[in-house]
Structures are given as structure tokens and as C-alpha cells.
Short mmCIF file of C-alpha atoms and ligand atoms in Angstrom, two decimals:
data_model
loop_
_atom_site.label_atom_id
_atom_site.label_comp_id
_atom_site.label_asym_id
_atom_site.label_seq_id
_atom_site.Cartn_x
_atom_site.Cartn_y
_atom_site.Cartn_z
CA UNK X 8 14.45 -4.13 -17.55
CA UNK X 9 11.35 -3.43 -19.64
CA UNK X 10 9.11 -0.37 -19.40
CA UNK X 11 5.40 -0.52 -20.17
CA UNK X 12 4.09 3.02 -20.71
CA UNK X 13 0.39 3.00 -19.83
CA UNK X 14 -2.03 4.98 -22.01
CA UNK X 15 -2.24 7.81 -19.44
CA UNK X 16 1.56 8.22 -19.22
CA UNK X 17 2.75 7.29 -22.70
CA UNK X 18 5.23 10.13 -23.25
CA UNK X 19 6.59 9.86 -19.73
CA UNK X 20 7.03 6.09 -20.08
CA UNK X 21 8.88 6.46 -23.38
CA UNK X 22 11.17 9.12 -21.86
CA UNK X 23 11.94 6.85 -18.90
CA UNK X 24 12.74 3.92 -21.21
CA UNK X 25 15.12 6.18 -23.18
CA UNK X 26 16.88 7.30 -20.01
CA UNK X 27 17.20 3.68 -18.88
CA UNK X 28 18.32 2.56 -22.36
CA UNK X 29 15.73 -0.19 -22.27
CA UNK X 30 12.79 -1.37 -24.33
CA UNK X 31 9.37 0.29 -24.06
CA UNK X 32 6.77 -2.36 -24.83
CA UNK X 33 3.94 -1.08 -27.00
CA UNK X 34 0.47 -1.50 -25.68
CA UNK X 35 -2.65 -1.92 -27.74
CA UNK X 36 -5.30 0.05 -26.01
CA UNK X 37 -8.93 0.79 -26.82
CA UNK X 38 -12.25 1.57 -25.20
CA UNK X 39 -15.23 -0.56 -26.15
CA UNK X 40 -18.49 1.19 -27.14
CA UNK X 41 -19.89 0.44 -23.66
CA UNK X 42 -16.91 2.18 -22.00
CA UNK X 43 -14.89 -0.86 -20.92
CA UNK X 44 -11.11 -0.69 -21.36
CA UNK X 45 -9.09 -3.18 -23.40
CA UNK X 46 -5.31 -3.59 -23.13
CA UNK X 47 -2.96 -5.97 -24.88
CA UNK X 48 0.81 -6.14 -24.31
CA UNK X 49 2.62 -6.38 -27.61
CA UNK X 50 5.94 -7.74 -26.42
CA UNK X 51 7.62 -10.43 -24.34
CA UNK X 52 7.83 -9.92 -20.57
CA UNK X 53 8.51 -13.48 -19.37
CA UNK X 54 11.21 -13.60 -16.67
CA UNK X 55 11.81 -9.85 -17.00
CA UNK X 56 11.79 -7.02 -14.52
CA UNK X 57 9.01 -4.73 -15.63
CA UNK X 58 8.19 -1.12 -14.82
CA UNK X 59 4.58 -0.11 -15.47
CA UNK X 60 4.09 3.65 -15.69
CA UNK X 61 0.49 4.80 -15.59
CA UNK X 62 -0.84 7.87 -13.85
CA UNK X 63 -4.37 7.94 -12.45
CA UNK X 64 -5.38 11.53 -13.14
CA UNK X 65 -8.86 12.13 -14.64
CA UNK X 66 -10.59 9.99 -15.77
CA UNK X 67 -9.40 8.39 -12.53
CA UNK X 68 -11.58 5.29 -12.47
CA UNK X 69 -10.76 4.30 -16.06
CA UNK X 70 -7.05 5.01 -15.61
CA UNK X 71 -7.01 2.97 -12.41
CA UNK X 72 -8.70 0.05 -14.16
CA UNK X 73 -6.15 0.26 -17.03
CA UNK X 74 -3.32 0.24 -14.49
CA UNK X 75 -4.70 -2.89 -12.84
CA UNK X 76 -5.20 -4.62 -16.20
CA UNK X 77 -1.62 -3.88 -17.32
CA UNK X 78 -0.03 -5.08 -14.07
CA UNK X 79 -2.08 -8.26 -13.89
CA UNK X 80 -1.41 -9.06 -17.56
CA UNK X 81 2.34 -8.58 -17.13
CA UNK X 82 2.28 -10.92 -14.13
CA UNK X 83 0.13 -13.50 -15.91
CA UNK X 84 2.58 -13.47 -18.83
CA UNK X 85 5.41 -14.36 -16.48
CA UNK X 86 7.08 -11.05 -15.56
CA UNK X 87 9.52 -11.75 -12.73
CA UNK X 88 8.92 -8.49 -10.94
CA UNK X 89 6.51 -5.63 -11.60
CA UNK X 90 7.10 -2.16 -10.25
CA UNK X 91 4.00 0.02 -10.46
CA UNK X 92 4.84 3.70 -11.02
CA UNK X 93 1.75 5.80 -10.51
CA UNK X 94 2.86 9.44 -10.56
CA UNK X 95 -0.49 10.84 -9.47
CA UNK X 96 -2.32 8.55 -7.09
CA UNK X 97 -6.05 9.14 -7.39
CA UNK X 98 -8.21 9.08 -4.26
CA UNK X 99 -5.24 9.90 -2.00
CA UNK X 100 -7.08 12.91 -0.57
CA UNK X 101 -9.83 10.65 0.76
CA UNK X 102 -7.47 8.97 3.23
CA UNK X 103 -9.86 9.09 6.15
CA UNK X 104 -13.50 9.30 6.91
CA UNK X 105 -13.92 13.07 7.36
CA UNK X 106 -17.69 12.83 7.78
CA UNK X 107 -19.48 9.89 9.34
CA UNK X 108 -20.15 7.07 6.86
CA UNK X 109 -17.65 8.21 4.21
CA UNK X 110 -15.54 5.66 2.30
CA UNK X 111 -11.81 5.65 3.06
CA UNK X 112 -11.28 5.44 -0.69
CA UNK X 113 -7.50 5.21 -0.79
CA UNK X 114 -7.50 2.01 1.28
CA UNK X 115 -9.65 0.29 -1.35
CA UNK X 116 -7.36 1.51 -4.15
CA UNK X 117 -4.30 0.18 -2.30
CA UNK X 118 -5.86 -3.26 -1.88
CA UNK X 119 -6.72 -3.35 -5.62
CA UNK X 120 -3.16 -2.47 -6.67
CA UNK X 121 -1.78 -5.19 -4.40
CA UNK X 122 -4.30 -7.71 -5.69
CA UNK X 123 -3.30 -6.97 -9.30
CA UNK X 124 0.10 -8.49 -8.50
CA UNK X 125 2.39 -5.44 -8.27
CA UNK X 126 5.56 -6.31 -6.36
CA UNK X 127 6.30 -2.72 -5.37
CA UNK X 128 4.67 0.67 -5.70
CA UNK X 129 6.01 4.17 -6.41
CA UNK X 130 4.28 7.50 -6.51
CA UNK X 131 5.22 11.16 -6.46
CA UNK X 132 4.35 13.67 -3.73
CA UNK X 133 1.39 11.71 -2.50
CA UNK X 134 -1.03 13.77 -0.47
CA UNK X 135 0.05 12.24 2.84
CA UNK X 136 3.12 10.12 3.61
CA UNK X 137 1.05 7.95 5.91
CA UNK X 138 -0.63 6.40 2.85
CA UNK X 139 2.61 4.62 1.93
CA UNK X 140 2.57 2.77 5.25
CA UNK X 141 -0.82 1.26 4.42
CA UNK X 142 0.64 -0.82 1.55
CA UNK X 143 1.65 -4.42 2.32
CA UNK X 144 4.13 -4.36 -0.59
CA UNK X 145 7.15 -2.01 -0.54
CA UNK X 146 5.84 1.47 -1.35
CA UNK X 147 7.78 4.67 -2.01
CA UNK X 148 6.85 8.32 -2.21
CA UNK X 149 9.26 10.33 -4.39
CA UNK X 150 9.48 14.11 -4.52
CA UNK X 151 9.36 16.23 -7.67
CA UNK X 152 9.81 19.47 -5.73
CA UNK X 153 13.61 19.76 -6.22
CA UNK X 154 13.23 19.34 -10.00
CA UNK X 155 10.37 21.87 -10.08
CA UNK X 156 12.43 24.34 -8.06
CA UNK X 157 15.43 23.83 -10.38
CA UNK X 158 13.18 24.74 -13.30
CA UNK X 159 12.05 27.91 -11.51
CA UNK X 160 15.67 28.74 -10.74
CA UNK X 161 16.46 28.44 -14.45
CA UNK X 162 13.56 30.85 -15.07
CA UNK X 163 15.45 33.44 -12.99
CA UNK X 164 13.74 32.90 -9.65
CA UNK X 165 16.81 32.26 -7.52
CA UNK X 166 16.18 34.10 -4.24
CA UNK X 167 12.37 33.96 -4.50
CA UNK X 168 10.55 33.12 -1.29
CA UNK X 169 8.80 29.71 -1.32
CA UNK X 170 5.29 29.77 0.13
CA UNK X 171 3.13 26.82 1.23
CA UNK X 172 -0.64 27.40 1.05
CA UNK X 173 -1.10 25.49 4.30
CA UNK X 174 0.90 23.83 7.06
CA UNK X 175 0.56 20.43 5.34
CA UNK X 176 2.75 21.71 2.52
CA UNK X 177 5.63 22.99 4.67
CA UNK X 178 7.80 20.02 3.71
CA UNK X 179 7.43 21.06 0.07
CA UNK X 180 8.67 24.60 0.65
CA UNK X 181 11.52 23.40 2.86
CA UNK X 182 12.72 21.34 -0.11
CA UNK X 183 12.08 24.14 -2.62
CA UNK X 184 13.96 26.74 -0.60
CA UNK X 185 17.05 24.51 -0.58
CA UNK X 186 17.17 25.23 -4.32
CA UNK X 187 15.71 28.74 -4.56
CA UNK X 188 17.49 29.95 -1.42
CA UNK X 189 14.98 32.70 -0.65
CA UNK X 190 13.59 31.23 2.57
CA UNK X 191 10.07 29.94 3.04
CA UNK X 192 6.78 30.65 4.76
CA UNK X 193 3.27 29.26 4.94
CA UNK X 194 -0.31 30.42 4.94
CA UNK X 195 -3.20 29.28 7.12
CA UNK X 196 -5.77 27.68 4.81
CA UNK X 197 -9.25 26.68 5.88
CA UNK X 198 -11.58 24.69 3.63
CA UNK X 199 -15.27 24.26 4.25
CA UNK X 200 -15.79 20.47 4.09
CA UNK X 201 -19.27 20.84 2.62
CA UNK X 202 -18.93 23.73 0.13
CA UNK X 203 -15.20 23.19 -0.61
CA UNK X 204 -14.66 26.97 -0.37
CA UNK X 205 -11.11 27.97 0.61
CA UNK X 206 -10.23 30.87 2.90
CA UNK X 207 -6.86 32.11 4.11
CA UNK X 208 -6.52 33.50 7.62
CA UNK X 209 -4.87 36.93 7.87
CA UNK X 210 -1.18 36.52 8.67
CA UNK X 211 1.85 38.85 8.50
CA UNK X 212 4.08 37.86 5.56
CA UNK X 213 7.58 39.07 4.74
CA UNK X 214 7.16 39.23 0.95
CA UNK X 215 6.94 42.97 0.21
CA UNK X 216 8.77 43.74 -3.05
CA UNK X 217 9.98 40.15 -3.35
CA UNK X 218 9.34 37.41 -5.89
CA UNK X 219 7.34 34.51 -4.46
CA UNK X 220 6.50 30.98 -5.60
CA UNK X 221 3.54 29.12 -4.09
CA UNK X 222 4.21 25.36 -4.05
CA UNK X 223 1.52 22.73 -3.61
CA UNK X 224 1.13 19.04 -4.37
CA UNK X 225 -2.05 19.45 -6.44
CA UNK X 226 -3.93 22.19 -8.24
CA UNK X 227 -7.45 20.90 -8.64
CA UNK X 228 -10.16 23.58 -8.81
CA UNK X 229 -7.53 26.27 -8.25
CA UNK X 230 -9.33 27.62 -5.16
CA UNK X 231 -6.26 27.18 -2.95
CA UNK X 232 -3.91 28.92 -5.37
CA UNK X 233 -6.32 31.80 -6.02
CA UNK X 234 -6.59 32.44 -2.27
CA UNK X 235 -2.81 32.14 -1.78
CA UNK X 236 -1.90 34.42 -4.70
CA UNK X 237 -4.46 37.04 -3.62
CA UNK X 238 -3.01 37.01 -0.11
CA UNK X 239 0.56 37.45 -1.42
CA UNK X 240 -0.54 40.27 -3.74
CA UNK X 241 -2.15 42.02 -0.78
CA UNK X 242 1.07 41.59 1.20
CA UNK X 243 3.00 43.38 -1.60
CA UNK X 244 4.83 40.52 -3.33
CA UNK X 245 6.43 41.51 -6.67
CA UNK X 246 6.03 38.62 -9.12
CA UNK X 247 4.09 35.53 -7.97
CA UNK X 248 4.44 32.11 -9.59
CA UNK X 249 2.50 28.99 -8.77
CA UNK X 250 4.04 25.52 -8.97
CA UNK X 251 2.59 22.12 -8.32
CA UNK X 252 3.48 18.50 -8.90
CA UNK X 253 0.04 17.38 -10.13
CA UNK X 254 -1.63 20.01 -12.35
CA UNK X 255 -5.17 18.67 -12.57
CA UNK X 256 -6.28 22.21 -13.46
CA UNK X 257 -10.01 21.60 -13.55
CA UNK X 258 -12.61 23.92 -15.10
CA UNK X 259 -11.58 27.55 -15.30
CA UNK X 260 -8.78 27.19 -12.75
CA UNK X 261 -6.14 28.60 -15.12
CA UNK X 262 -8.15 31.76 -15.78
CA UNK X 263 -8.91 32.31 -12.11
CA UNK X 264 -5.31 31.76 -10.98
CA UNK X 265 -3.91 34.12 -13.61
CA UNK X 266 -6.59 36.71 -12.88
CA UNK X 267 -5.71 36.58 -9.19
CA UNK X 268 -2.25 37.87 -10.15
CA UNK X 269 -0.01 34.85 -10.84
CA UNK X 270 2.56 35.22 -13.63
CA UNK X 271 2.68 31.57 -14.64
CA UNK X 272 1.55 28.08 -13.60
CA UNK X 273 4.23 25.40 -13.60
CA UNK X 274 3.50 21.69 -13.18
CA UNK X 275 4.96 18.28 -14.04
CA UNK X 276 4.03 15.51 -16.45
CA UNK X 277 2.71 13.49 -13.53
CA UNK X 278 -0.54 14.82 -15.02
CA UNK X 279 0.26 15.35 -18.69
CA UNK X 280 -1.09 18.44 -20.40
CA UNK X 281 -0.64 22.15 -20.98
CA UNK X 282 0.96 22.76 -17.56
CA UNK X 283 3.48 19.89 -17.57
CA UNK X 284 6.57 21.99 -18.26
CA UNK X 285 8.75 19.81 -16.03
CA UNK X 286 9.25 16.08 -16.65
CA UNK X 287 9.59 13.67 -13.75
CA UNK X 288 11.28 11.10 -16.05
CA UNK X 289 14.73 11.65 -14.44
CA UNK X 290 13.24 11.01 -10.99
CA UNK X 291 11.71 7.73 -12.13
CA UNK X 292 14.81 6.53 -13.99
CA UNK X 293 17.22 7.56 -11.21
CA UNK X 294 15.11 5.74 -8.65
CA UNK X 295 15.27 2.55 -10.69
CA UNK X 296 18.99 2.93 -11.41
CA UNK X 297 19.84 3.60 -7.77
CA UNK X 298 17.82 0.59 -6.64
CA UNK X 299 19.91 -1.54 -8.97
CA UNK X 300 23.05 -0.25 -7.23
CA UNK X 301 21.80 -1.21 -3.77
CA UNK X 302 23.62 -4.23 -2.30
C1 R5P I 71 -5.06 19.85 -0.28
O1 R5P I 71 -4.77 19.80 0.90
C2 R5P I 71 -4.04 19.84 -1.37
O2 R5P I 71 -2.74 19.92 -0.88
C3 R5P I 71 -4.28 20.97 -2.34
O3 R5P I 71 -4.05 22.20 -1.70
C4 R5P I 71 -5.67 20.93 -2.87
O4 R5P I 71 -5.98 19.65 -3.32
C5 R5P I 71 -5.87 21.91 -4.00
O5 R5P I 71 -7.20 21.86 -4.41
P1 R5P I 71 -7.89 23.10 -5.10
O6 R5P I 71 -7.05 23.47 -6.27
O7 R5P I 71 -9.24 22.57 -5.48
O8 R5P I 71 -7.99 24.18 -4.08
#
């Protein structure tokens, strides 16, 4: 097994290679003055099983192109099998045409990944499970929620109530509450499709005097978390934490979330940066190891 850490997931890729006790092939990577990406594999992949790890967080389009270039190069150089690990799958939220005439962007991205030559595809807490069924190659959606919840438990939050900002995230809080053991609930989020503004419907919540953690797949502008934290504050929650798998954390989202009353923002290295306190490397390596054990 050989790991190729893409430029957007270098540290994660190196961690995974260490956990798998295998080689991490260095990649020469640069951007030409006109903005085009250049990649060169600096190692032998012929007849090997290869794992490419490259997230597609901002700048999404460039990171996607680099992913496609790495996969297709590994295949062209004779890799036997290429698994594409894309922790954050860009464009997954545009999985249908919400307004007439809109692109169904994720379908185009899927076709590009397949065309690059990937033999299988893995991602983490993709926006909707249905997306995995649109791939024609084997595709898997892993969950980082248990590992995030374990981290919060280690921070002393055993017994905290897990809250989903909308019904779509209920699965996340079901998983989280298996670890935190404080039960779960959900809010009723509404987003204006044109302005993007988020509102939470009034709803009775059993959080008075209790610690709460809001779990979501993504924090993008922070609007969802700000609305959720404000609602929990109003309902009398004690300490409120926010946790997400993909901390995009655009603009002044950190400031607004903390000002709304959150104690801390916890994310994973699916999107590397200031908020990636939890690494998904064990999830990636265990998935590969367990596949190897399958008959
Ligand atoms: C949407 O349904 C997602 O699960 C997230 O709630 C959303 O992407 C967060 O975006 P923002 O931080 O901009 O509110």
C-alpha cells in the first residue's frame, strides 16, 4: 500500500501513512503564474495499491483539479488500484436543482472523479447519503462524529445533550449521544434560498442548566451555528459547544459564533486549519485496514 498525500491534505496523508506503516510518496506541487496547477509524483506506484488523500475545501476548484491530476497520474504510471479519499467533498450541497435552471453540481464532480480513473471513492459525513449512490464506482461515506464526540467527552462533556441544528442532522446527534450519553434533540432551521439567511423556529427545548453540544456536518458562514447557539442560550443551556466535521469557517464566522455564546468550536482535519482539533486519520487508516481483512 502506498499513500499519496495531496497538497490540500498533506499532514493528514502523512499521519495515515504512519498509522498504516506504509510509504507516503512525495508530490512536487506548484501553481503556474497563470493559476494552473502542476503535480508530479516522486515515487514508484507501478502495480501498487494506492490511496490518494486530498480534500476539496476552498479553493474548491483548484483542489478538485489537483485531485483529478493526482489520480490520473497514478493510474497512468501503472497503479493497480487507486482509492480516492476526499474528506470534504466540495459541491455536495448542490445535489439538486433547487431553483429552475440550476446546475446539479455534484453530479458533474462525480463524473469527473470517475473519469480520472479512481477505482473507489471515500468521503466523510457527506451532506447527503444519496450522493454515494450516484457513483458508478464503489463509494463510501464514513462518519467522524464518534471521534468528535470522544474528543468532547475527553474535554469533560460526558452527559451533555447533543443538538442538531435541523432535522437533516439528526443522524449525527444520534451517533454523538451514543458517546456523550446526554440524549439528543433538534432544532427547526429555515434558510431563505435567495438571501441565505437562517432562522430557527421557536421550539421547547429541555436544556435548562445543562451543557449542550451542537453538531453539524459543515460550518460555512456560521449562520446556522449562530442561530442554534442563540436559541440554546435563550432556552437556558449552561455551556454550549459547537462541533462540526468540516470547519470551513468563512469570513467572521468564528467571531459571530463565539459572540453568540459558544464556548469553543471543534472541527476535524477534513478541512485543515485553526479548528481542526480532531484528526480523522484513524478513521481513514482503520477503513483501509478493515477492508484488507474482508474475505
Ligand atoms: C446545511 O444543511 C448544512 O448541514 C450546514 O448546516 C450548513 O452548510 C452550514 O452553513 P452555514 O454555516 O453557512 O450556516
